[in-house]
Amino acid sequence: TSRARMAGHISPWFVLLGFNLFCIIAATGYLMGVTQSKEYAEPEWYADIWLVIVWIVYFVLYIRTLARRNEPHIYVANWYYLAFILVVAVLHIVNNLAVPASFGAAKSYSAFSGVQDAMTQWWYGHNAVAFFLTAGFLGMLYYFLPKRAERPIYSYRLSILSFWGITFFYIWAGSHHLHYTAVPEWVQTLGMTFSVMLLVPSWASAGNALMTLNGAWHKVRDDATLRFMMVAAVFYGLSTFEGSFMAIRPVNSLSHYTDWTVGHVHAGAMGWVALITFGSIYALVPVLWRKQTMYSWKLVEWHFWLALGGTVVYVFAMWNSGITQGLMWRTYTESGTLAYSFTDTLVKMHPYYIARAIGGAMFFVGAVIGAFNVVMTIRSVGHQAQQLDYPTGSEANEPAVPAAE
């Protein structure tokens, strides 16, 4: 997107190998029980410091590459990736502020405690969703969907307004996870208000993506890769609406701690994050390995329907399970005692958990098929392109068309 090589020869390898080393350090620490005992089981201080070093090199590498670009237009996708890199660094540093017990021991003590720690945790947790699981993947959406559809972004101005709206509003929304707790009520209300306001820039991005497909819906019908991206945009709009709705205090009193939250999270994780990732992989793999097309477009179709079907089954099961849980937990007898025991609610969950397992299995099988297709595409020799109406081969190397107003 910059028409330039990445800056530096050593730093890209340092980021790649350094981040994977962090993953190994963190994973082995979990197995040994070496964590900060926070909400997200953060790795200890030595792993945190190493990740900060790697991430700062990543940020500098990205800025240097943008600075040496030969493409005068900075794509919207690059704005989102910049926000992803920068804000995740800020979140990680603040949330993991800690004092080591000694430099010869893994143990450390958090800089926050009590309500302050809860506030910091959910400021971090919700913005990890915002800038790790939203901004980076919106970057994929804003590049790969117009590229695959061979259509300019419907509105460049709308995409920039949406970017700044998401970047500003998301930062304030984390306290909606702390309704009915010791957090001051005005803080809860602030989080709820910004969560509702967040619907506007979020739907602007989803709508911008779908409007980009005007004049290209026949490609959506014929091209499963583009269909992955289109359905991802739909799930993004659905998940952001649901998130804003669930942040409203009376709704949250029913949904919190139930499987409704699990359904909401997986509508975003499977329906939005995973589907746009699958679509981006299918668009990119033939280009990276100089193939004319994927090994099998039938397998791409199979993957699409298994992923979509698995997501729908999973999410609907958790929605039903969660609402049933919430209603049973707040049902009282005439004497003011709970009408249902924990075991009663668990029995009611059983059919929904079976459905959840089926949906998850469908999704997993689709992912395995996708991985097989990617491996076979890479290994294939002299694989010829099918006669398709969407860009393949060298055409896909060209940058996306700058937006038209």
mmCIF file of C-alpha atoms in Angstrom:
data_model
loop_
_atom_site.group_PDB
_atom_site.id
_atom_site.type_symbol
_atom_site.label_atom_id
_atom_site.label_comp_id
_atom_site.label_asym_id
_atom_site.label_seq_id
_atom_site.Cartn_x
_atom_site.Cartn_y
_atom_site.Cartn_z
ATOM 1 C CA THR A 1 0.000 0.000 0.000
ATOM 2 C CA SER A 2 3.031 2.304 0.208
ATOM 3 C CA ARG A 3 4.750 1.101 -2.993
ATOM 4 C CA ALA A 4 7.941 0.770 -0.944
ATOM 5 C CA ARG A 5 9.975 -1.958 0.710
ATOM 6 C CA MET A 6 9.784 -2.236 4.472
ATOM 7 C CA ALA A 7 12.331 -0.023 6.216
ATOM 8 C CA GLY A 8 15.370 -1.891 7.490
ATOM 9 C CA HIS A 9 16.623 -5.420 7.013
ATOM 10 C CA ILE A 10 17.056 -6.552 10.627
ATOM 11 C CA SER A 11 14.086 -4.960 12.408
ATOM 12 C CA PRO A 12 11.358 -6.898 10.495
ATOM 13 C CA TRP A 13 13.021 -10.184 11.484
ATOM 14 C CA PHE A 14 13.454 -8.924 15.040
ATOM 15 C CA VAL A 15 9.722 -8.160 15.287
ATOM 16 C CA LEU A 16 8.743 -11.536 13.806
ATOM 17 C CA LEU A 17 11.075 -13.655 15.940
ATOM 18 C CA GLY A 18 10.793 -11.443 19.018
ATOM 19 C CA PHE A 19 6.997 -11.602 19.120
ATOM 20 C CA ASN A 20 7.024 -15.389 18.736
ATOM 21 C CA LEU A 21 9.601 -15.613 21.530
ATOM 22 C CA PHE A 22 7.238 -13.578 23.728
ATOM 23 C CA CYS A 23 4.413 -16.024 22.935
ATOM 24 C CA ILE A 24 6.631 -18.934 24.018
ATOM 25 C CA ILE A 25 7.683 -17.153 27.225
ATOM 26 C CA ALA A 26 4.069 -16.255 28.074
ATOM 27 C CA ALA A 27 2.676 -19.724 27.282
ATOM 28 C CA THR A 28 5.326 -21.547 29.325
ATOM 29 C CA GLY A 29 4.720 -19.079 32.157
ATOM 30 C CA TYR A 30 1.017 -19.935 32.138
ATOM 31 C CA LEU A 31 1.835 -23.647 32.375
ATOM 32 C CA MET A 32 4.041 -22.947 35.400
ATOM 33 C CA GLY A 33 1.474 -20.648 37.011
ATOM 34 C CA VAL A 34 3.683 -17.567 36.611
ATOM 35 C CA THR A 35 1.164 -14.793 35.916
ATOM 36 C CA GLN A 36 0.099 -11.497 37.468
ATOM 37 C CA SER A 37 -3.227 -13.056 38.563
ATOM 38 C CA LYS A 38 -5.177 -10.368 36.734
ATOM 39 C CA GLU A 39 -8.446 -10.692 34.815
ATOM 40 C CA TYR A 40 -6.572 -11.690 31.668
ATOM 41 C CA ALA A 41 -3.852 -13.765 33.411
ATOM 42 C CA GLU A 42 -1.128 -11.407 32.220
ATOM 43 C CA PRO A 43 2.417 -12.809 31.972
ATOM 44 C CA GLU A 44 4.938 -11.555 34.490
ATOM 45 C CA TRP A 45 7.053 -8.404 34.325
ATOM 46 C CA TYR A 46 10.033 -9.822 32.398
ATOM 47 C CA ALA A 47 7.755 -10.990 29.545
ATOM 48 C CA ASP A 48 5.919 -7.649 29.573
ATOM 49 C CA ILE A 49 9.144 -5.677 29.208
ATOM 50 C CA TRP A 50 10.314 -7.874 26.334
ATOM 51 C CA LEU A 51 6.972 -7.376 24.539
ATOM 52 C CA VAL A 52 7.238 -3.587 24.962
ATOM 53 C CA ILE A 53 10.684 -3.627 23.319
ATOM 54 C CA VAL A 54 9.430 -5.738 20.404
ATOM 55 C CA TRP A 55 6.293 -3.627 19.976
ATOM 56 C CA ILE A 56 8.191 -0.308 19.962
ATOM 57 C CA VAL A 57 10.476 -1.657 17.228
ATOM 58 C CA TYR A 58 7.299 -2.698 15.357
ATOM 59 C CA PHE A 59 5.881 0.834 15.693
ATOM 60 C CA VAL A 60 9.113 2.503 14.512
ATOM 61 C CA LEU A 61 9.329 0.052 11.586
ATOM 62 C CA TYR A 62 5.778 0.919 10.532
ATOM 63 C CA ILE A 63 6.341 4.698 10.756
ATOM 64 C CA ARG A 64 9.626 4.479 8.837
ATOM 65 C CA THR A 65 7.936 2.447 6.085
ATOM 66 C CA LEU A 66 5.110 4.979 5.781
ATOM 67 C CA ALA A 67 7.645 7.828 5.700
ATOM 68 C CA ARG A 68 9.487 6.328 2.711
ATOM 69 C CA ARG A 69 6.338 5.546 0.729
ATOM 70 C CA ASN A 70 6.131 6.263 -2.989
ATOM 71 C CA GLU A 71 2.326 6.258 -2.871
ATOM 72 C CA PRO A 72 1.208 9.824 -1.980
ATOM 73 C CA HIS A 73 -2.165 8.610 -0.700
ATOM 74 C CA ILE A 74 -2.138 6.978 2.755
ATOM 75 C CA TYR A 75 -4.865 4.353 2.580
ATOM 76 C CA VAL A 76 -7.514 4.213 5.298
ATOM 77 C CA ALA A 77 -6.280 0.692 6.072
ATOM 78 C CA ASN A 78 -2.932 2.200 7.091
ATOM 79 C CA TRP A 79 -4.641 4.638 9.468
ATOM 80 C CA TYR A 80 -6.354 1.741 11.218
ATOM 81 C CA TYR A 81 -3.158 -0.294 11.450
ATOM 82 C CA LEU A 82 -1.311 2.698 12.902
ATOM 83 C CA ALA A 83 -4.006 3.085 15.579
ATOM 84 C CA PHE A 84 -3.819 -0.644 16.297
ATOM 85 C CA ILE A 85 -0.050 -0.570 16.853
ATOM 86 C CA LEU A 86 0.073 2.676 18.829
ATOM 87 C CA VAL A 87 -2.905 2.216 21.158
ATOM 88 C CA VAL A 88 -2.162 -1.462 21.926
ATOM 89 C CA ALA A 89 1.299 -0.310 23.091
ATOM 90 C CA VAL A 90 -0.268 2.290 25.406
ATOM 91 C CA LEU A 91 -2.798 -0.238 26.748
ATOM 92 C CA HIS A 92 -0.167 -2.878 27.425
ATOM 93 C CA ILE A 93 2.224 -0.508 29.193
ATOM 94 C CA VAL A 94 -0.376 1.088 31.500
ATOM 95 C CA ASN A 95 -2.226 -2.131 32.361
ATOM 96 C CA ASN A 96 1.002 -3.943 33.219
ATOM 97 C CA LEU A 97 2.628 -1.302 35.389
ATOM 98 C CA ALA A 98 4.115 -3.359 38.211
ATOM 99 C CA VAL A 99 7.000 -3.412 40.679
ATOM 100 C CA PRO A 100 9.105 -6.613 40.630
ATOM 101 C CA ALA A 101 9.574 -8.218 44.046
ATOM 102 C CA SER A 102 13.230 -8.565 43.015
ATOM 103 C CA PHE A 103 15.105 -8.756 39.759
ATOM 104 C CA GLY A 104 15.983 -12.343 40.516
ATOM 105 C CA ALA A 105 12.351 -13.446 40.953
ATOM 106 C CA ALA A 106 9.361 -13.653 38.614
ATOM 107 C CA LYS A 107 6.919 -12.231 41.192
ATOM 108 C CA SER A 108 5.744 -8.621 40.876
ATOM 109 C CA TYR A 109 3.126 -6.367 42.467
ATOM 110 C CA SER A 110 0.642 -4.408 40.374
ATOM 111 C CA ALA A 111 0.652 -0.629 40.545
ATOM 112 C CA PHE A 112 -3.149 -0.700 40.940
ATOM 113 C CA SER A 113 -5.497 -2.371 43.410
ATOM 114 C CA GLY A 114 -9.195 -2.560 44.200
ATOM 115 C CA VAL A 115 -11.523 -0.373 42.144
ATOM 116 C CA GLN A 116 -8.587 1.293 40.385
ATOM 117 C CA ASP A 117 -7.332 -2.100 39.228
ATOM 118 C CA ALA A 118 -10.819 -3.045 37.979
ATOM 119 C CA MET A 119 -11.084 0.217 36.061
ATOM 120 C CA THR A 120 -7.634 -0.246 34.518
ATOM 121 C CA GLN A 121 -8.386 -3.865 33.647
ATOM 122 C CA TRP A 122 -11.569 -3.028 31.755
ATOM 123 C CA TRP A 123 -10.083 0.061 30.147
ATOM 124 C CA TYR A 124 -7.439 -2.363 28.876
ATOM 125 C CA GLY A 125 -9.808 -5.270 28.183
ATOM 126 C CA HIS A 126 -12.396 -3.391 26.169
ATOM 127 C CA ASN A 127 -9.813 -1.401 24.235
ATOM 128 C CA ALA A 128 -7.967 -4.616 23.434
ATOM 129 C CA VAL A 129 -11.199 -5.503 21.618
ATOM 130 C CA ALA A 130 -11.246 -2.025 20.063
ATOM 131 C CA PHE A 131 -7.695 -1.763 18.814
ATOM 132 C CA PHE A 132 -6.486 -5.355 18.610
ATOM 133 C CA LEU A 133 -9.669 -7.072 17.390
ATOM 134 C CA THR A 134 -11.319 -4.167 15.566
ATOM 135 C CA ALA A 135 -8.862 -1.557 14.249
ATOM 136 C CA GLY A 136 -6.431 -4.044 12.688
ATOM 137 C CA PHE A 137 -9.246 -6.031 11.092
ATOM 138 C CA LEU A 138 -10.977 -2.883 9.813
ATOM 139 C CA GLY A 139 -7.638 -2.237 8.128
ATOM 140 C CA MET A 140 -8.056 -5.586 6.348
ATOM 141 C CA LEU A 141 -11.657 -4.769 5.439
ATOM 142 C CA TYR A 142 -10.853 -1.333 4.023
ATOM 143 C CA TYR A 143 -8.103 -2.706 1.784
ATOM 144 C CA PHE A 144 -9.109 -6.206 0.720
ATOM 145 C CA LEU A 145 -12.848 -5.705 0.182
ATOM 146 C CA PRO A 146 -12.509 -2.814 -2.337
ATOM 147 C CA LYS A 147 -9.563 -4.577 -3.956
ATOM 148 C CA ARG A 148 -11.457 -7.830 -4.375
ATOM 149 C CA ALA A 149 -14.634 -6.103 -5.575
ATOM 150 C CA GLU A 150 -12.629 -3.828 -7.910
ATOM 151 C CA ARG A 151 -14.629 -0.902 -6.572
ATOM 152 C CA PRO A 152 -13.388 2.272 -4.829
ATOM 153 C CA ILE A 153 -14.388 2.832 -1.208
ATOM 154 C CA TYR A 154 -17.924 4.229 -1.232
ATOM 155 C CA SER A 155 -16.882 7.285 0.782
ATOM 156 C CA TYR A 156 -13.358 8.190 1.835
ATOM 157 C CA ARG A 157 -14.617 11.031 4.016
ATOM 158 C CA LEU A 158 -16.978 8.677 5.835
ATOM 159 C CA SER A 159 -14.130 6.252 6.469
ATOM 160 C CA ILE A 160 -11.996 8.995 8.058
ATOM 161 C CA LEU A 161 -14.901 10.240 10.209
ATOM 162 C CA SER A 162 -15.561 6.660 11.235
ATOM 163 C CA PHE A 163 -11.890 6.171 12.099
ATOM 164 C CA TRP A 164 -11.713 9.154 14.434
ATOM 165 C CA GLY A 165 -15.116 8.356 15.945
ATOM 166 C CA ILE A 166 -14.088 4.783 16.774
ATOM 167 C CA THR A 167 -10.667 5.876 18.041
ATOM 168 C CA PHE A 168 -12.148 8.495 20.386
ATOM 169 C CA PHE A 169 -15.354 6.815 21.593
ATOM 170 C CA TYR A 170 -13.918 3.351 22.262
ATOM 171 C CA ILE A 171 -11.404 4.677 24.795
ATOM 172 C CA TRP A 172 -14.237 5.691 27.161
ATOM 173 C CA ALA A 173 -16.474 2.627 26.891
ATOM 174 C CA GLY A 174 -14.667 0.088 29.122
ATOM 175 C CA SER A 175 -16.522 0.882 32.343
ATOM 176 C CA HIS A 176 -19.753 -0.591 30.943
ATOM 177 C CA HIS A 177 -18.291 -3.932 32.091
ATOM 178 C CA LEU A 178 -18.515 -2.686 35.679
ATOM 179 C CA HIS A 179 -22.223 -1.873 36.052
ATOM 180 C CA TYR A 180 -23.612 -2.483 39.544
ATOM 181 C CA THR A 181 -20.134 -2.644 41.108
ATOM 182 C CA ALA A 182 -18.185 -0.380 43.486
ATOM 183 C CA VAL A 183 -17.193 1.839 40.549
ATOM 184 C CA PRO A 184 -18.826 5.299 40.925
ATOM 185 C CA GLU A 185 -22.166 5.504 39.122
ATOM 186 C CA TRP A 186 -21.090 8.473 37.006
ATOM 187 C CA VAL A 187 -18.224 6.364 35.619
ATOM 188 C CA GLN A 188 -20.676 3.577 34.760
ATOM 189 C CA THR A 189 -22.972 6.098 33.063
ATOM 190 C CA LEU A 190 -20.050 7.572 31.117
ATOM 191 C CA GLY A 191 -19.117 4.128 29.798
ATOM 192 C CA MET A 192 -22.735 3.374 28.897
ATOM 193 C CA THR A 193 -23.162 6.701 27.081
ATOM 194 C CA PHE A 194 -20.016 6.356 24.991
ATOM 195 C CA SER A 195 -20.909 2.738 24.209
ATOM 196 C CA VAL A 196 -24.226 3.850 22.718
ATOM 197 C CA MET A 197 -22.527 6.692 20.818
ATOM 198 C CA LEU A 198 -20.021 4.162 19.462
ATOM 199 C CA LEU A 199 -22.757 2.645 17.330
ATOM 200 C CA VAL A 200 -22.583 5.622 14.935
ATOM 201 C CA PRO A 201 -18.940 5.321 13.724
ATOM 202 C CA SER A 202 -19.118 1.509 13.866
ATOM 203 C CA TRP A 203 -22.157 1.334 11.602
ATOM 204 C CA ALA A 204 -20.560 3.973 9.390
ATOM 205 C CA SER A 205 -17.684 1.542 8.720
ATOM 206 C CA ALA A 206 -20.000 -1.443 8.185
ATOM 207 C CA GLY A 207 -22.285 0.599 5.912
ATOM 208 C CA ASN A 208 -19.328 2.021 4.004
ATOM 209 C CA ALA A 209 -18.115 -1.521 3.283
ATOM 210 C CA LEU A 210 -21.531 -2.749 2.111
ATOM 211 C CA MET A 211 -22.158 0.350 -0.038
ATOM 212 C CA THR A 212 -18.766 -0.235 -1.671
ATOM 213 C CA LEU A 213 -20.266 -3.437 -3.109
ATOM 214 C CA ASN A 214 -22.873 -1.502 -5.116
ATOM 215 C CA GLY A 215 -22.428 -2.643 -8.683
ATOM 216 C CA ALA A 216 -20.427 -5.702 -7.603
ATOM 217 C CA TRP A 217 -23.063 -7.924 -5.998
ATOM 218 C CA HIS A 218 -22.736 -10.433 -8.842
ATOM 219 C CA LYS A 219 -19.132 -10.935 -7.693
ATOM 220 C CA VAL A 220 -20.329 -11.552 -4.145
ATOM 221 C CA ARG A 221 -22.600 -14.263 -5.512
ATOM 222 C CA ASP A 222 -19.821 -15.936 -7.516
ATOM 223 C CA ASP A 223 -16.730 -15.313 -5.370
ATOM 224 C CA ALA A 224 -16.642 -17.008 -1.940
ATOM 225 C CA THR A 225 -13.579 -14.936 -0.946
ATOM 226 C CA LEU A 226 -15.495 -11.696 -1.403
ATOM 227 C CA ARG A 227 -18.489 -13.289 0.333
ATOM 228 C CA PHE A 228 -16.315 -13.917 3.399
ATOM 229 C CA MET A 229 -15.578 -10.187 3.525
ATOM 230 C CA MET A 230 -19.175 -9.120 2.932
ATOM 231 C CA VAL A 231 -20.559 -11.385 5.689
ATOM 232 C CA ALA A 232 -17.775 -10.193 8.014
ATOM 233 C CA ALA A 233 -18.975 -6.602 7.523
ATOM 234 C CA VAL A 234 -22.542 -7.711 8.335
ATOM 235 C CA PHE A 235 -21.394 -9.451 11.530
ATOM 236 C CA TYR A 236 -19.350 -6.373 12.451
ATOM 237 C CA GLY A 237 -22.485 -4.241 12.237
ATOM 238 C CA LEU A 238 -24.467 -6.837 14.200
ATOM 239 C CA SER A 239 -21.839 -7.183 16.934
ATOM 240 C CA THR A 240 -21.408 -3.443 17.411
ATOM 241 C CA PHE A 241 -25.170 -2.940 17.674
ATOM 242 C CA GLU A 242 -25.385 -5.748 20.229
ATOM 243 C CA GLY A 243 -22.427 -4.346 22.188
ATOM 244 C CA SER A 244 -24.020 -0.904 22.432
ATOM 245 C CA PHE A 245 -27.359 -2.469 23.412
ATOM 246 C CA MET A 246 -25.810 -4.690 26.100
ATOM 247 C CA ALA A 247 -23.965 -1.709 27.607
ATOM 248 C CA ILE A 248 -27.277 -0.099 28.626
ATOM 249 C CA ARG A 249 -27.574 -0.660 32.379
ATOM 250 C CA PRO A 250 -31.028 -2.378 32.522
ATOM 251 C CA VAL A 251 -30.070 -4.715 29.640
ATOM 252 C CA ASN A 252 -26.722 -5.418 31.270
ATOM 253 C CA SER A 253 -28.466 -6.478 34.480
ATOM 254 C CA LEU A 254 -29.962 -9.376 32.499
ATOM 255 C CA SER A 255 -27.025 -10.225 30.225
ATOM 256 C CA HIS A 256 -23.985 -9.888 32.481
ATOM 257 C CA TYR A 257 -22.303 -13.121 33.629
ATOM 258 C CA THR A 258 -24.530 -15.149 31.278
ATOM 259 C CA ASP A 259 -23.915 -16.990 28.014
ATOM 260 C CA TRP A 260 -25.425 -14.020 26.177
ATOM 261 C CA THR A 261 -22.048 -12.346 26.641
ATOM 262 C CA VAL A 262 -20.363 -15.481 25.259
ATOM 263 C CA GLY A 263 -22.639 -15.335 22.210
ATOM 264 C CA HIS A 264 -21.867 -11.641 21.708
ATOM 265 C CA VAL A 265 -18.118 -12.190 21.930
ATOM 266 C CA HIS A 266 -18.215 -15.073 19.450
ATOM 267 C CA ALA A 267 -20.409 -13.192 16.996
ATOM 268 C CA GLY A 268 -17.510 -10.753 16.882
ATOM 269 C CA ALA A 269 -14.664 -13.269 17.098
ATOM 270 C CA MET A 270 -16.032 -15.836 14.628
ATOM 271 C CA GLY A 271 -18.408 -13.783 12.487
ATOM 272 C CA TRP A 272 -16.302 -10.637 12.153
ATOM 273 C CA VAL A 273 -12.632 -11.221 13.022
ATOM 274 C CA ALA A 274 -12.315 -14.773 11.662
ATOM 275 C CA LEU A 275 -14.329 -14.274 8.468
ATOM 276 C CA ILE A 276 -12.485 -11.121 7.383
ATOM 277 C CA THR A 277 -9.217 -12.943 8.167
ATOM 278 C CA PHE A 278 -10.211 -15.953 6.058
ATOM 279 C CA GLY A 279 -11.217 -13.678 3.186
ATOM 280 C CA SER A 280 -7.946 -11.748 3.400
ATOM 281 C CA ILE A 281 -5.900 -14.967 3.446
ATOM 282 C CA TYR A 282 -7.681 -16.318 0.359
ATOM 283 C CA ALA A 283 -7.082 -13.009 -1.431
ATOM 284 C CA LEU A 284 -3.423 -12.815 -0.461
ATOM 285 C CA VAL A 285 -2.051 -16.380 -0.640
ATOM 286 C CA PRO A 286 -2.131 -16.697 -4.461
ATOM 287 C CA VAL A 287 -0.367 -13.329 -4.750
ATOM 288 C CA LEU A 288 2.365 -14.100 -2.214
ATOM 289 C CA TRP A 289 3.204 -17.459 -3.801
ATOM 290 C CA ARG A 290 2.660 -16.220 -7.371
ATOM 291 C CA LYS A 291 -0.191 -18.614 -8.118
ATOM 292 C CA GLN A 292 -2.990 -17.810 -10.493
ATOM 293 C CA THR A 293 -5.703 -19.050 -8.151
ATOM 294 C CA MET A 294 -6.364 -21.101 -5.028
ATOM 295 C CA TYR A 295 -5.854 -24.871 -5.248
ATOM 296 C CA SER A 296 -9.632 -25.453 -5.076
ATOM 297 C CA TRP A 297 -12.396 -22.869 -5.167
ATOM 298 C CA LYS A 298 -14.887 -25.594 -4.220
ATOM 299 C CA LEU A 299 -13.037 -25.985 -0.922
ATOM 300 C CA VAL A 300 -13.270 -22.213 -0.409
ATOM 301 C CA GLU A 301 -17.055 -22.531 -0.860
ATOM 302 C CA TRP A 302 -17.182 -25.406 1.618
ATOM 303 C CA HIS A 303 -15.152 -23.399 4.100
ATOM 304 C CA PHE A 304 -17.457 -20.395 3.737
ATOM 305 C CA TRP A 305 -20.682 -22.290 4.391
ATOM 306 C CA LEU A 306 -19.208 -24.312 7.264
ATOM 307 C CA ALA A 307 -17.814 -21.149 8.886
ATOM 308 C CA LEU A 308 -21.050 -19.213 8.436
ATOM 309 C CA GLY A 309 -23.272 -22.124 9.523
ATOM 310 C CA GLY A 310 -21.072 -22.916 12.525
ATOM 311 C CA THR A 311 -21.049 -19.289 13.635
ATOM 312 C CA VAL A 312 -24.827 -18.921 13.362
ATOM 313 C CA VAL A 313 -25.491 -22.167 15.275
ATOM 314 C CA TYR A 314 -22.966 -21.265 17.972
ATOM 315 C CA VAL A 315 -24.150 -17.685 18.465
ATOM 316 C CA PHE A 316 -27.879 -18.453 18.443
ATOM 317 C CA ALA A 317 -27.312 -21.260 20.975
ATOM 318 C CA MET A 318 -25.504 -18.882 23.316
ATOM 319 C CA TRP A 319 -28.091 -16.129 22.873
ATOM 320 C CA ASN A 320 -30.873 -18.518 23.888
ATOM 321 C CA SER A 321 -28.797 -20.006 26.673
ATOM 322 C CA GLY A 322 -27.833 -16.601 28.065
ATOM 323 C CA ILE A 323 -31.303 -15.094 28.069
ATOM 324 C CA THR A 324 -32.671 -18.265 29.700
ATOM 325 C CA GLN A 325 -29.954 -18.064 32.365
ATOM 326 C CA GLY A 326 -30.605 -14.397 33.080
ATOM 327 C CA LEU A 327 -34.372 -14.871 33.407
ATOM 328 C CA MET A 328 -33.994 -17.923 35.671
ATOM 329 C CA TRP A 329 -31.453 -16.190 37.907
ATOM 330 C CA ARG A 330 -33.798 -13.253 38.550
ATOM 331 C CA THR A 331 -36.940 -15.337 39.195
ATOM 332 C CA TYR A 332 -38.056 -15.339 42.850
ATOM 333 C CA THR A 333 -40.710 -17.217 44.782
ATOM 334 C CA GLU A 334 -43.459 -15.479 46.745
ATOM 335 C CA SER A 335 -41.303 -15.767 49.875
ATOM 336 C CA GLY A 336 -38.475 -13.863 48.149
ATOM 337 C CA THR A 337 -36.091 -16.790 47.637
ATOM 338 C CA LEU A 338 -34.585 -17.880 44.329
ATOM 339 C CA ALA A 339 -36.984 -20.060 42.336
ATOM 340 C CA TYR A 340 -34.226 -22.061 40.615
ATOM 341 C CA SER A 341 -31.026 -23.621 41.881
ATOM 342 C CA PHE A 342 -27.719 -23.590 40.006
ATOM 343 C CA THR A 343 -28.369 -27.207 38.974
ATOM 344 C CA ASP A 344 -31.773 -26.239 37.529
ATOM 345 C CA THR A 345 -30.166 -23.615 35.271
ATOM 346 C CA LEU A 346 -27.431 -26.047 34.253
ATOM 347 C CA VAL A 347 -29.982 -28.622 33.124
ATOM 348 C CA LYS A 348 -31.675 -25.975 30.975
ATOM 349 C CA MET A 349 -28.302 -25.152 29.377
ATOM 350 C CA HIS A 350 -27.656 -28.729 28.222
ATOM 351 C CA PRO A 351 -29.324 -28.637 24.756
ATOM 352 C CA TYR A 352 -27.790 -25.231 24.017
ATOM 353 C CA TYR A 353 -24.321 -26.508 24.904
ATOM 354 C CA ILE A 354 -24.816 -29.453 22.560
ATOM 355 C CA ALA A 355 -25.749 -26.991 19.801
ATOM 356 C CA ARG A 356 -22.728 -24.869 20.726
ATOM 357 C CA ALA A 357 -20.438 -27.905 20.341
ATOM 358 C CA ILE A 358 -21.954 -28.687 16.930
ATOM 359 C CA GLY A 359 -21.507 -25.091 15.760
ATOM 360 C CA GLY A 360 -17.918 -24.990 17.018
ATOM 361 C CA ALA A 361 -17.151 -28.300 15.305
ATOM 362 C CA MET A 362 -18.539 -27.020 11.984
ATOM 363 C CA PHE A 363 -16.404 -23.904 12.266
ATOM 364 C CA PHE A 364 -13.317 -25.950 13.134
ATOM 365 C CA VAL A 365 -13.810 -28.343 10.209
ATOM 366 C CA GLY A 366 -14.110 -25.331 7.894
ATOM 367 C CA ALA A 367 -10.829 -23.921 9.251
ATOM 368 C CA VAL A 368 -9.078 -27.260 8.681
ATOM 369 C CA ILE A 369 -10.368 -27.327 5.087
ATOM 370 C CA GLY A 370 -9.094 -23.771 4.639
ATOM 371 C CA ALA A 371 -5.654 -24.653 6.008
ATOM 372 C CA PHE A 372 -5.462 -27.665 3.677
ATOM 373 C CA ASN A 373 -6.417 -25.469 0.712
ATOM 374 C CA VAL A 374 -3.727 -22.918 1.577
ATOM 375 C CA VAL A 375 -1.021 -25.596 1.958
ATOM 376 C CA MET A 376 -1.980 -27.239 -1.349
ATOM 377 C CA THR A 377 -1.991 -23.845 -3.090
ATOM 378 C CA ILE A 378 1.543 -23.167 -1.869
ATOM 379 C CA ARG A 379 2.760 -26.657 -2.863
ATOM 380 C CA SER A 380 1.058 -26.749 -6.273
ATOM 381 C CA VAL A 381 3.245 -26.423 -9.356
ATOM 382 C CA GLY A 382 2.054 -24.859 -12.586
ATOM 383 C CA HIS A 383 -1.450 -24.392 -11.203
ATOM 384 C CA GLN A 384 -3.544 -22.612 -13.848
ATOM 385 C CA ALA A 385 -6.147 -19.965 -13.150
ATOM 386 C CA GLN A 386 -9.816 -20.586 -13.719
ATOM 387 C CA GLN A 387 -11.665 -18.075 -15.858
ATOM 388 C CA LEU A 388 -13.092 -15.885 -13.125
ATOM 389 C CA ASP A 389 -14.532 -12.387 -13.026
ATOM 390 C CA TYR A 390 -12.496 -11.237 -10.029
ATOM 391 C CA PRO A 391 -8.798 -10.213 -9.895
ATOM 392 C CA THR A 392 -6.186 -12.966 -9.769
ATOM 393 C CA GLY A 393 -2.441 -13.227 -10.151
ATOM 394 C CA SER A 394 -0.547 -10.065 -11.064
ATOM 395 C CA GLU A 395 -3.662 -7.889 -10.971
ATOM 396 C CA ALA A 396 -3.958 -8.514 -7.235
ATOM 397 C CA ASN A 397 -0.451 -7.042 -6.775
ATOM 398 C CA GLU A 398 -1.699 -3.596 -7.674
ATOM 399 C CA PRO A 399 -2.662 -1.275 -4.782
ATOM 400 C CA ALA A 400 -6.344 -0.645 -4.173
ATOM 401 C CA VAL A 401 -7.928 2.123 -6.199
ATOM 402 C CA PRO A 402 -7.856 5.394 -4.172
ATOM 403 C CA ALA A 403 -11.327 6.358 -3.058
ATOM 404 C CA ALA A 404 -13.553 8.399 -5.336
ATOM 405 C CA GLU A 405 -15.871 11.021 -3.902
#
